[in-house]
mmCIF file of C-alpha atoms and ligand atoms in Angstrom:
data_model
loop_
_atom_site.group_PDB
_atom_site.id
_atom_site.type_symbol
_atom_site.label_atom_id
_atom_site.label_comp_id
_atom_site.label_asym_id
_atom_site.label_seq_id
_atom_site.Cartn_x
_atom_site.Cartn_y
_atom_site.Cartn_z
ATOM 1 C CA MET A 25 -115.463 -35.933 3.975
ATOM 2 C CA SER A 26 -112.436 -34.045 3.445
ATOM 3 C CA MET A 27 -109.595 -36.553 4.316
ATOM 4 C CA HIS A 28 -106.621 -35.930 6.670
ATOM 5 C CA ARG A 29 -103.506 -35.150 4.482
ATOM 6 C CA VAL A 30 -99.785 -35.198 5.499
ATOM 7 C CA ASN A 31 -99.108 -32.457 7.546
ATOM 8 C CA SER A 32 -96.068 -32.524 9.848
ATOM 9 C CA GLU A 33 -98.310 -30.199 12.600
ATOM 10 C CA HIS A 34 -100.412 -32.977 13.103
ATOM 11 C CA GLY A 35 -98.050 -35.131 15.039
ATOM 12 C CA LEU A 36 -95.707 -38.191 14.630
ATOM 13 C CA ALA A 37 -94.879 -40.089 11.408
ATOM 14 C CA TRP A 38 -93.935 -43.676 11.839
ATOM 15 C CA VAL A 39 -91.810 -45.611 9.081
ATOM 16 C CA THR A 40 -91.412 -49.569 8.996
ATOM 17 C CA GLY A 41 -88.546 -50.862 7.338
ATOM 18 C CA ALA A 42 -86.652 -47.822 7.891
ATOM 19 C CA SER A 43 -83.180 -49.447 8.304
ATOM 20 C CA SER A 44 -82.481 -49.455 4.327
ATOM 21 C CA GLY A 45 -83.696 -48.531 1.142
ATOM 22 C CA MET A 46 -87.019 -46.609 0.431
ATOM 23 C CA GLY A 47 -87.695 -46.612 4.194
ATOM 24 C CA ARG A 48 -84.642 -45.177 5.249
ATOM 25 C CA ALA A 49 -84.794 -42.412 2.517
ATOM 26 C CA LEU A 50 -88.272 -41.578 3.293
ATOM 27 C CA ALA A 51 -87.592 -41.473 6.951
ATOM 28 C CA LEU A 52 -85.035 -38.572 6.192
ATOM 29 C CA ARG A 53 -87.139 -36.994 3.739
ATOM 30 C CA LEU A 54 -90.122 -36.857 6.440
ATOM 31 C CA VAL A 55 -87.559 -35.239 8.986
ATOM 32 C CA ARG A 56 -86.741 -32.275 6.676
ATOM 33 C CA ASP A 57 -90.313 -31.915 6.222
ATOM 34 C CA GLY A 58 -90.659 -31.096 9.824
ATOM 35 C CA TYR A 59 -91.939 -34.234 10.950
ATOM 36 C CA SER A 60 -90.708 -36.351 13.955
ATOM 37 C CA VAL A 61 -90.272 -39.598 12.655
ATOM 38 C CA VAL A 62 -90.447 -43.161 14.434
ATOM 39 C CA VAL A 63 -88.141 -45.583 12.501
ATOM 40 C CA THR A 64 -88.757 -49.513 13.258
ATOM 41 C CA SER A 65 -86.744 -52.410 11.712
ATOM 42 C CA ARG A 66 -84.898 -55.433 13.650
ATOM 43 C CA ASN A 67 -81.463 -53.936 13.146
ATOM 44 C CA HIS A 68 -80.878 -51.344 16.044
ATOM 45 C CA ASP A 69 -77.445 -50.242 14.799
ATOM 46 C CA ARG A 70 -78.403 -49.378 11.229
ATOM 47 C CA LEU A 71 -81.740 -47.127 12.897
ATOM 48 C CA VAL A 72 -79.034 -45.365 15.317
ATOM 49 C CA ALA A 73 -76.744 -44.422 12.534
ATOM 50 C CA LEU A 74 -79.991 -43.162 10.650
ATOM 51 C CA GLN A 75 -81.048 -41.231 13.814
ATOM 52 C CA GLN A 76 -77.316 -39.639 14.260
ATOM 53 C CA GLU A 77 -77.283 -38.795 10.235
ATOM 54 C CA ALA A 78 -80.770 -37.066 10.732
ATOM 55 C CA ALA A 79 -79.726 -35.425 14.019
ATOM 56 C CA ALA A 80 -78.872 -32.023 12.430
ATOM 57 C CA GLU A 81 -82.198 -31.521 10.707
ATOM 58 C CA GLY A 82 -84.853 -32.996 13.088
ATOM 59 C CA ARG A 83 -85.842 -36.026 15.460
ATOM 60 C CA ILE A 84 -85.861 -39.485 14.536
ATOM 61 C CA ILE A 85 -86.936 -41.976 17.249
ATOM 62 C CA VAL A 86 -85.708 -45.569 17.354
ATOM 63 C CA LEU A 87 -87.993 -48.244 18.101
ATOM 64 C CA ASP A 88 -86.908 -51.571 17.355
ATOM 65 C CA GLY A 89 -89.369 -54.176 16.301
ATOM 66 C CA ASP A 90 -90.250 -57.074 14.428
ATOM 67 C CA VAL A 91 -93.183 -56.711 12.377
ATOM 68 C CA THR A 92 -94.058 -60.523 12.182
ATOM 69 C CA ASP A 93 -94.658 -60.331 15.982
ATOM 70 C CA PRO A 94 -97.939 -58.573 16.852
ATOM 71 C CA GLN A 95 -97.088 -58.198 20.451
ATOM 72 C CA ASP A 96 -93.917 -56.282 19.239
ATOM 73 C CA MET A 97 -95.945 -53.790 17.420
ATOM 74 C CA GLU A 98 -98.584 -52.856 19.727
ATOM 75 C CA ARG A 99 -95.719 -52.192 22.168
ATOM 76 C CA VAL A 100 -94.153 -50.150 19.413
ATOM 77 C CA LEU A 101 -97.587 -47.998 18.955
ATOM 78 C CA ALA A 102 -98.040 -47.899 22.787
ATOM 79 C CA SER A 103 -94.518 -46.409 23.150
ATOM 80 C CA ILE A 104 -95.465 -44.024 20.294
ATOM 81 C CA GLU A 105 -98.639 -42.718 21.852
ATOM 82 C CA TYR A 106 -97.953 -42.910 25.154
ATOM 83 C CA ASP A 107 -94.036 -41.707 25.441
ATOM 84 C CA HIS A 108 -93.817 -39.454 21.991
ATOM 85 C CA GLY A 109 -97.345 -38.065 20.401
ATOM 86 C CA ASP A 110 -100.182 -38.580 18.603
ATOM 87 C CA LEU A 111 -99.644 -40.639 15.351
ATOM 88 C CA SER A 112 -100.404 -38.952 12.451
ATOM 89 C CA LEU A 113 -98.806 -40.686 9.669
ATOM 90 C CA ALA A 114 -97.981 -44.249 9.240
ATOM 91 C CA VAL A 115 -95.986 -45.851 5.914
ATOM 92 C CA PHE A 116 -95.556 -49.463 6.143
ATOM 93 C CA THR A 117 -92.353 -50.233 3.745
ATOM 94 C CA ALA A 118 -90.813 -53.389 5.743
ATOM 95 C CA ASP A 119 -90.656 -56.608 3.280
ATOM 96 C CA VAL A 120 -88.598 -59.721 2.255
ATOM 97 C CA ALA A 121 -88.059 -60.414 -1.364
ATOM 98 C CA ILE A 122 -87.551 -63.830 -1.903
ATOM 99 C CA PRO A 123 -87.258 -65.525 -5.102
ATOM 100 C CA VAL A 124 -89.615 -68.261 -6.092
ATOM 101 C CA ARG A 125 -89.458 -70.747 -9.210
ATOM 102 C CA GLY A 126 -92.112 -73.125 -10.060
ATOM 103 C CA ASP A 127 -89.377 -75.779 -10.610
ATOM 104 C CA ASP A 128 -88.035 -75.505 -7.212
ATOM 105 C CA LEU A 129 -90.649 -74.553 -4.565
ATOM 106 C CA HIS A 130 -89.976 -73.909 -1.009
ATOM 107 C CA ARG A 131 -92.796 -73.985 1.853
ATOM 108 C CA GLU A 132 -90.531 -71.414 3.719
ATOM 109 C CA ALA A 133 -90.351 -68.978 0.829
ATOM 110 C CA PHE A 134 -94.106 -68.384 0.813
ATOM 111 C CA GLU A 135 -94.627 -68.879 4.999
ATOM 112 C CA GLN A 136 -91.691 -65.856 5.532
ATOM 113 C CA SER A 137 -93.013 -63.862 2.332
ATOM 114 C CA PHE A 138 -96.571 -63.533 3.662
ATOM 115 C CA ALA A 139 -95.327 -63.382 7.472
ATOM 116 C CA VAL A 140 -93.332 -60.411 6.979
ATOM 117 C CA ASN A 141 -95.330 -58.661 3.747
ATOM 118 C CA VAL A 142 -98.789 -59.227 4.659
ATOM 119 C CA ASN A 143 -99.129 -60.313 8.304
ATOM 120 C CA GLY A 144 -96.538 -57.664 9.245
ATOM 121 C CA VAL A 145 -98.584 -55.091 7.710
ATOM 122 C CA VAL A 146 -101.918 -56.458 9.551
ATOM 123 C CA ASN A 147 -99.711 -56.397 12.499
ATOM 124 C CA CYS A 148 -98.914 -52.668 12.288
ATOM 125 C CA LEU A 149 -102.098 -51.552 10.781
ATOM 126 C CA LEU A 150 -104.334 -52.786 13.678
ATOM 127 C CA PRO A 151 -102.906 -50.899 16.320
ATOM 128 C CA ALA A 152 -102.144 -47.992 14.420
ATOM 129 C CA VAL A 153 -106.051 -47.802 13.343
ATOM 130 C CA ALA A 154 -106.933 -48.194 16.984
ATOM 131 C CA HIS A 155 -105.220 -45.150 17.892
ATOM 132 C CA MET A 156 -106.157 -43.065 14.812
ATOM 133 C CA LYS A 157 -110.080 -44.005 14.958
ATOM 134 C CA ALA A 158 -110.022 -42.956 18.579
ATOM 135 C CA ARG A 159 -109.166 -39.254 17.542
ATOM 136 C CA GLY A 160 -111.039 -39.543 14.477
ATOM 137 C CA GLN A 161 -108.218 -38.934 12.088
ATOM 138 C CA GLY A 162 -104.800 -40.145 10.813
ATOM 139 C CA HIS A 163 -103.250 -41.125 7.439
ATOM 140 C CA ILE A 164 -101.587 -44.732 6.584
ATOM 141 C CA ALA A 165 -99.660 -45.588 3.353
ATOM 142 C CA ILE A 166 -99.160 -49.407 2.483
ATOM 143 C CA VAL A 167 -96.058 -50.106 0.242
ATOM 144 C CA SER A 168 -96.987 -52.739 -2.636
ATOM 145 C CA GLY A 169 -95.075 -52.749 -5.647
ATOM 146 C CA VAL A 170 -95.589 -53.443 -9.243
ATOM 147 C CA ALA A 171 -95.055 -57.224 -8.829
ATOM 148 C CA GLY A 172 -98.491 -57.020 -7.265
ATOM 149 C CA TYR A 173 -100.266 -55.952 -10.585
ATOM 150 C CA ARG A 174 -99.868 -59.351 -12.470
ATOM 151 C CA GLY A 175 -97.674 -62.837 -11.779
ATOM 152 C CA LEU A 176 -94.507 -62.652 -12.941
ATOM 153 C CA PRO A 177 -92.092 -65.572 -13.206
ATOM 154 C CA GLY A 178 -89.863 -65.753 -10.236
ATOM 155 C CA ASN A 179 -92.399 -63.689 -8.099
ATOM 156 C CA ALA A 180 -94.724 -66.290 -7.026
ATOM 157 C CA ALA A 181 -94.271 -65.855 -3.149
ATOM 158 C CA TYR A 182 -93.375 -61.872 -3.323
ATOM 159 C CA GLY A 183 -95.867 -60.929 -6.179
ATOM 160 C CA ALA A 184 -98.542 -62.958 -4.116
ATOM 161 C CA THR A 185 -98.050 -60.820 -1.334
ATOM 162 C CA LYS A 186 -98.115 -57.301 -3.099
ATOM 163 C CA ALA A 187 -101.254 -58.279 -4.826
ATOM 164 C CA ALA A 188 -102.738 -59.124 -1.307
ATOM 165 C CA LEU A 189 -101.797 -55.478 -0.078
ATOM 166 C CA ILE A 190 -103.422 -53.931 -3.003
ATOM 167 C CA ASN A 191 -106.642 -55.776 -2.368
ATOM 168 C CA MET A 192 -106.495 -55.499 1.078
ATOM 169 C CA ALA A 193 -105.782 -51.340 0.753
ATOM 170 C CA GLU A 194 -108.884 -51.059 -1.731
ATOM 171 C CA SER A 195 -111.135 -53.061 0.431
ATOM 172 C CA LEU A 196 -110.402 -51.183 3.522
ATOM 173 C CA LYS A 197 -110.178 -47.622 2.180
ATOM 174 C CA PRO A 198 -113.987 -46.762 2.141
ATOM 175 C CA ASP A 199 -114.583 -47.940 5.476
ATOM 176 C CA LEU A 200 -111.379 -46.360 7.150
ATOM 177 C CA GLU A 201 -112.216 -42.829 5.327
ATOM 178 C CA ARG A 202 -115.669 -43.339 7.205
ATOM 179 C CA ILE A 203 -113.905 -43.037 10.352
ATOM 180 C CA GLY A 204 -111.625 -40.278 9.257
ATOM 181 C CA ILE A 205 -108.454 -42.368 8.377
ATOM 182 C CA ARG A 206 -106.853 -41.621 5.042
ATOM 183 C CA LEU A 207 -105.609 -44.790 3.060
ATOM 184 C CA GLN A 208 -103.446 -45.065 0.332
ATOM 185 C CA VAL A 209 -101.063 -47.649 -1.126
ATOM 186 C CA ILE A 210 -97.806 -46.898 -2.864
ATOM 187 C CA ILE A 211 -96.611 -49.054 -5.972
ATOM 188 C CA PRO A 212 -93.055 -48.416 -6.760
ATOM 189 C CA GLY A 213 -91.778 -49.659 -9.619
ATOM 190 C CA PRO A 214 -87.689 -50.740 -9.835
ATOM 191 C CA VAL A 215 -85.615 -48.674 -7.077
ATOM 192 C CA GLU A 216 -82.313 -49.277 -6.280
ATOM 193 C CA ALA A 217 -82.325 -51.692 -3.207
ATOM 194 C CA THR A 218 -79.872 -51.456 -0.616
ATOM 195 C CA GLY A 219 -81.392 -54.650 1.441
ATOM 196 C CA SER A 220 -83.094 -57.712 0.033
ATOM 197 C CA ALA A 221 -82.226 -57.991 -3.853
ATOM 198 C CA ARG A 222 -85.421 -57.186 -5.790
ATOM 199 C CA LEU A 223 -87.007 -59.418 -8.424
ATOM 200 C CA GLY A 224 -87.723 -58.081 -11.629
ATOM 201 C CA PHE A 225 -87.116 -57.592 -15.464
ATOM 202 C CA PRO A 226 -83.408 -57.248 -16.454
ATOM 203 C CA GLY A 227 -82.734 -54.010 -18.154
ATOM 204 C CA VAL A 228 -85.483 -51.905 -16.578
ATOM 205 C CA ALA A 229 -83.683 -48.514 -15.138
ATOM 206 C CA ALA A 230 -83.960 -48.282 -11.190
ATOM 207 C CA ILE A 231 -84.197 -44.846 -9.631
ATOM 208 C CA SER A 232 -82.276 -44.044 -6.476
ATOM 209 C CA ALA A 233 -84.321 -44.591 -3.020
ATOM 210 C CA ASP A 234 -84.127 -40.993 -2.178
ATOM 211 C CA ALA A 235 -85.830 -39.853 -5.734
ATOM 212 C CA ALA A 236 -88.544 -42.602 -4.902
ATOM 213 C CA ALA A 237 -88.922 -40.987 -1.339
ATOM 214 C CA GLY A 238 -89.389 -37.814 -2.980
ATOM 215 C CA GLN A 239 -91.967 -39.111 -5.052
ATOM 216 C CA ILE A 240 -93.668 -40.769 -2.305
ATOM 217 C CA VAL A 241 -93.861 -37.378 -0.179
ATOM 218 C CA ALA A 242 -95.519 -36.012 -3.079
ATOM 219 C CA GLY A 243 -97.691 -38.639 -3.479
ATOM 220 C CA LEU A 244 -98.967 -38.520 0.021
ATOM 221 C CA ARG A 245 -99.731 -34.787 -0.261
ATOM 222 C CA SER A 246 -102.015 -35.579 -3.267
ATOM 223 C CA LYS A 247 -105.547 -36.831 -3.325
ATOM 224 C CA HIS A 248 -104.622 -40.052 -5.303
ATOM 225 C CA PHE A 249 -105.199 -43.274 -3.599
ATOM 226 C CA GLU A 250 -102.613 -44.838 -5.598
ATOM 227 C CA ILE A 251 -99.081 -43.480 -5.488
ATOM 228 C CA SER A 252 -97.316 -45.272 -8.410
ATOM 229 C CA LEU A 253 -93.360 -44.474 -8.914
ATOM 230 C CA PRO A 254 -91.167 -44.376 -11.222
ATOM 231 C CA ASN A 255 -94.075 -43.225 -13.673
ATOM 232 C CA ALA A 256 -92.529 -44.619 -16.902
ATOM 233 C CA THR A 257 -91.918 -48.067 -15.711
ATOM 234 C CA THR A 258 -95.174 -48.447 -13.622
ATOM 235 C CA ALA A 259 -97.203 -46.996 -16.649
ATOM 236 C CA MET A 260 -96.022 -50.045 -18.624
ATOM 237 C CA THR A 261 -97.144 -52.363 -15.964
ATOM 238 C CA ARG A 262 -100.252 -50.988 -15.438
ATOM 239 C CA LEU A 263 -101.088 -51.405 -19.052
ATOM 240 C CA ALA A 264 -100.249 -54.770 -18.815
ATOM 241 C CA ARG A 265 -102.692 -55.318 -16.015
ATOM 242 C CA TRP A 266 -105.690 -54.853 -18.672
ATOM 243 C CA LEU A 267 -104.108 -57.444 -21.435
ATOM 244 C CA PRO A 268 -106.216 -60.508 -21.687
ATOM 245 C CA TYR A 269 -104.684 -63.822 -20.559
ATOM 246 C CA GLY A 270 -103.696 -64.580 -24.071
ATOM 247 C CA ALA A 271 -101.928 -61.734 -24.716
ATOM 248 C CA TYR A 272 -100.111 -61.315 -21.258
ATOM 249 C CA CYS A 273 -99.168 -65.129 -21.215
ATOM 250 C CA SER A 274 -97.595 -64.845 -24.533
ATOM 251 C CA LEU A 275 -95.884 -61.290 -23.924
ATOM 252 C CA ILE A 276 -94.079 -62.822 -20.759
ATOM 253 C CA GLU A 277 -93.245 -65.862 -22.702
ATOM 254 C CA ARG A 278 -91.480 -63.595 -25.273
ATOM 255 C CA VAL A 279 -89.886 -61.357 -22.980
ATOM 256 C CA THR A 280 -88.461 -64.168 -20.693
ATOM 257 C CA ARG A 281 -87.461 -66.227 -23.874
ATOM 258 C CA LYS A 282 -85.748 -63.282 -25.570
ATOM 259 C CA LYS A 283 -83.803 -61.655 -22.210
ATOM 260 C CA GLY A 284 -83.903 -64.383 -19.726
ATOM 261 C CA MET A 285 -85.454 -63.919 -16.466
ATOM 262 C CA PRO A 286 -82.832 -64.234 -13.735
ATOM 263 C CA PRO A 287 -84.296 -65.425 -10.122
ATOM 264 C CA VAL A 288 -83.399 -61.799 -8.948
ATOM 265 C CA SER A 289 -82.842 -58.473 -10.801
ATOM 266 C CA THR A 290 -79.748 -56.331 -11.446
ATOM 267 C CA VAL A 291 -81.675 -53.804 -9.421
ATOM 268 C CA LYS A 292 -79.166 -53.276 -6.765
ATOM 269 C CA SER A 293 -76.735 -50.619 -5.577
ATOM 270 C CA ALA A 294 -73.297 -50.980 -4.554
ATOM 271 C CA LYS A 295 -74.613 -51.187 -0.930
ATOM 272 C CA SER A 296 -76.540 -54.265 -1.422
ATOM 273 C CA ALA A 297 -73.457 -56.504 -1.862
ATOM 274 C CA GLU A 298 -73.293 -56.132 2.334
ATOM 275 C CA ARG A 299 -76.613 -58.527 2.125
ATOM 276 C CA PRO A 300 -76.466 -61.259 0.030
ATOM 277 C CA PRO A 301 -79.802 -61.919 -1.874
ATOM 278 C CA GLN A 302 -82.133 -63.821 0.254
ATOM 279 C CA ALA A 303 -82.654 -67.378 -0.435
ATOM 280 C CA VAL A 304 -84.705 -70.099 1.273
HETATM 281 N N1 NAP B 424 -86.705 -52.004 -4.283
HETATM 282 C C1 NAP B 424 -87.589 -51.912 -5.723
HETATM 283 O O1 NAP B 424 -87.047 -52.055 -6.508
HETATM 284 C C2 NAP B 424 -88.899 -52.607 -4.964
HETATM 285 C C3 NAP B 424 -90.128 -52.516 -6.005
HETATM 286 C C4 NAP B 424 -91.261 -52.432 -6.040
HETATM 287 C C5 NAP B 424 -91.690 -52.568 -4.335
HETATM 288 N N2 NAP B 424 -91.106 -52.360 -3.348
HETATM 289 C C6 NAP B 424 -91.471 -52.225 -1.983
HETATM 290 O O2 NAP B 424 -90.560 -50.985 -1.321
HETATM 291 C C7 NAP B 424 -90.736 -51.279 -0.082
HETATM 292 C C8 NAP B 424 -89.192 -51.038 0.457
HETATM 293 O O3 NAP B 424 -88.177 -51.619 -0.703
HETATM 294 P P1 NAP B 424 -86.702 -51.447 -0.718
HETATM 295 O O4 NAP B 424 -86.148 -52.187 -1.475
HETATM 296 O O5 NAP B 424 -86.272 -50.077 -0.051
HETATM 297 O O6 NAP B 424 -86.523 -52.170 0.828
HETATM 298 P P2 NAP B 424 -85.084 -52.698 1.524
HETATM 299 O O7 NAP B 424 -83.973 -51.925 1.108
HETATM 300 O O8 NAP B 424 -85.012 -54.326 1.167
HETATM 301 O O9 NAP B 424 -85.652 -52.491 3.191
HETATM 302 C C9 NAP B 424 -86.365 -53.789 3.481
HETATM 303 C C10 NAP B 424 -86.739 -53.434 5.177
HETATM 304 O O10 NAP B 424 -87.492 -54.283 5.628
HETATM 305 C C11 NAP B 424 -86.992 -54.116 6.996
HETATM 306 N N3 NAP B 424 -87.554 -55.619 7.728
HETATM 307 C C12 NAP B 424 -87.434 -57.013 6.717
HETATM 308 N N4 NAP B 424 -88.252 -57.769 7.606
HETATM 309 C C13 NAP B 424 -88.720 -57.424 8.541
HETATM 310 C C14 NAP B 424 -89.141 -57.561 9.825
HETATM 311 N N5 NAP B 424 -89.478 -59.020 10.139
HETATM 312 N N6 NAP B 424 -89.460 -56.615 10.740
HETATM 313 C C15 NAP B 424 -89.295 -55.588 10.924
HETATM 314 N N7 NAP B 424 -88.464 -54.764 9.605
HETATM 315 C C16 NAP B 424 -88.277 -55.805 8.477
HETATM 316 C C17 NAP B 424 -85.551 -54.322 6.793
HETATM 317 O O11 NAP B 424 -85.063 -53.811 8.134
HETATM 318 P P3 NAP B 424 -84.253 -54.844 8.867
HETATM 319 O O12 NAP B 424 -83.500 -56.278 7.990
HETATM 320 O O13 NAP B 424 -83.321 -54.272 9.831
HETATM 321 O O14 NAP B 424 -85.380 -55.680 9.919
HETATM 322 C C18 NAP B 424 -85.434 -53.361 5.797
HETATM 323 O O15 NAP B 424 -85.387 -52.125 6.662
HETATM 324 C C19 NAP B 424 -91.081 -52.703 0.182
HETATM 325 O O16 NAP B 424 -92.053 -52.769 0.715
HETATM 326 C C20 NAP B 424 -90.746 -53.245 -1.307
HETATM 327 O O17 NAP B 424 -91.609 -54.570 -1.251
HETATM 328 C C21 NAP B 424 -89.475 -52.196 -3.633
#
């Protein structure tokens, strides 16, 4: 079956986590591509600022919502479909990145990470799939991250949620394709974060959110299931994916001993100073 590809003529795009970072940059890119874009997050003022920034180029529709609340997401979907038009493309970027270390464990860090990053995606996925299934077409992309490929110190909660999303997308892909819905998984490497500070290796160069959004749009148009960006960094971590445990563990041990592994990376732009790293 030939799968539905991103095309602004087909209807509306929906981006969660659009108040900052990649979600925001992606919403602006999609507007420039001719989409009417529904943007969702909890911060109404930031979404309205985004709407005003895009006003000269196209239409952004602000629908506040907390992805951890399934009824909120049902309401957002109902508003998209009944007030604005058919949902064609949905990209789920909303997340939290909370550092977790083995010697300082907090239940809340795991609960909050899974509530936003995994259940939050499920809460958006269910109503989106229901509406797309009724039409027999649609396109969904779930944002995971390289931390989902293999375990990394500091990433016990965040990395586990991102691994879960990769597994979830792999599992759902064939079933959704059978009902006409295209599913992709987006795997960013380090990207300048404007919201929550990011976990990661020190010294790994980050690309801008706008450059990442450009690569995501290109990936959405491609035939690939996995959209990985930026390529140099993700290629390295992809290779690490295939290392046997002995080699992987000693690599991580060497890197963390040599360079140190801070709980949060320096992958932050000046803007991120507005919101301190989330800690539980
Ligand atoms: N930046 C990186 O280096 C990097 C690397 C790998 C993967 N990623 C992934 O790429 C995606 C975007 O990352 P980013 O750094 O650009 O993100 P970001 O700037 O930190 O933005 C996160 C977004 O999620 C929203 N959000 C958080 N909790 C929410 C909730 N309960 N309900 C609704 N929205 C919520 C925030 O909006 P409000 O606070 O307004 O609700 C914000 O818009 C994430 O999935 C992240 O895991 C990022």
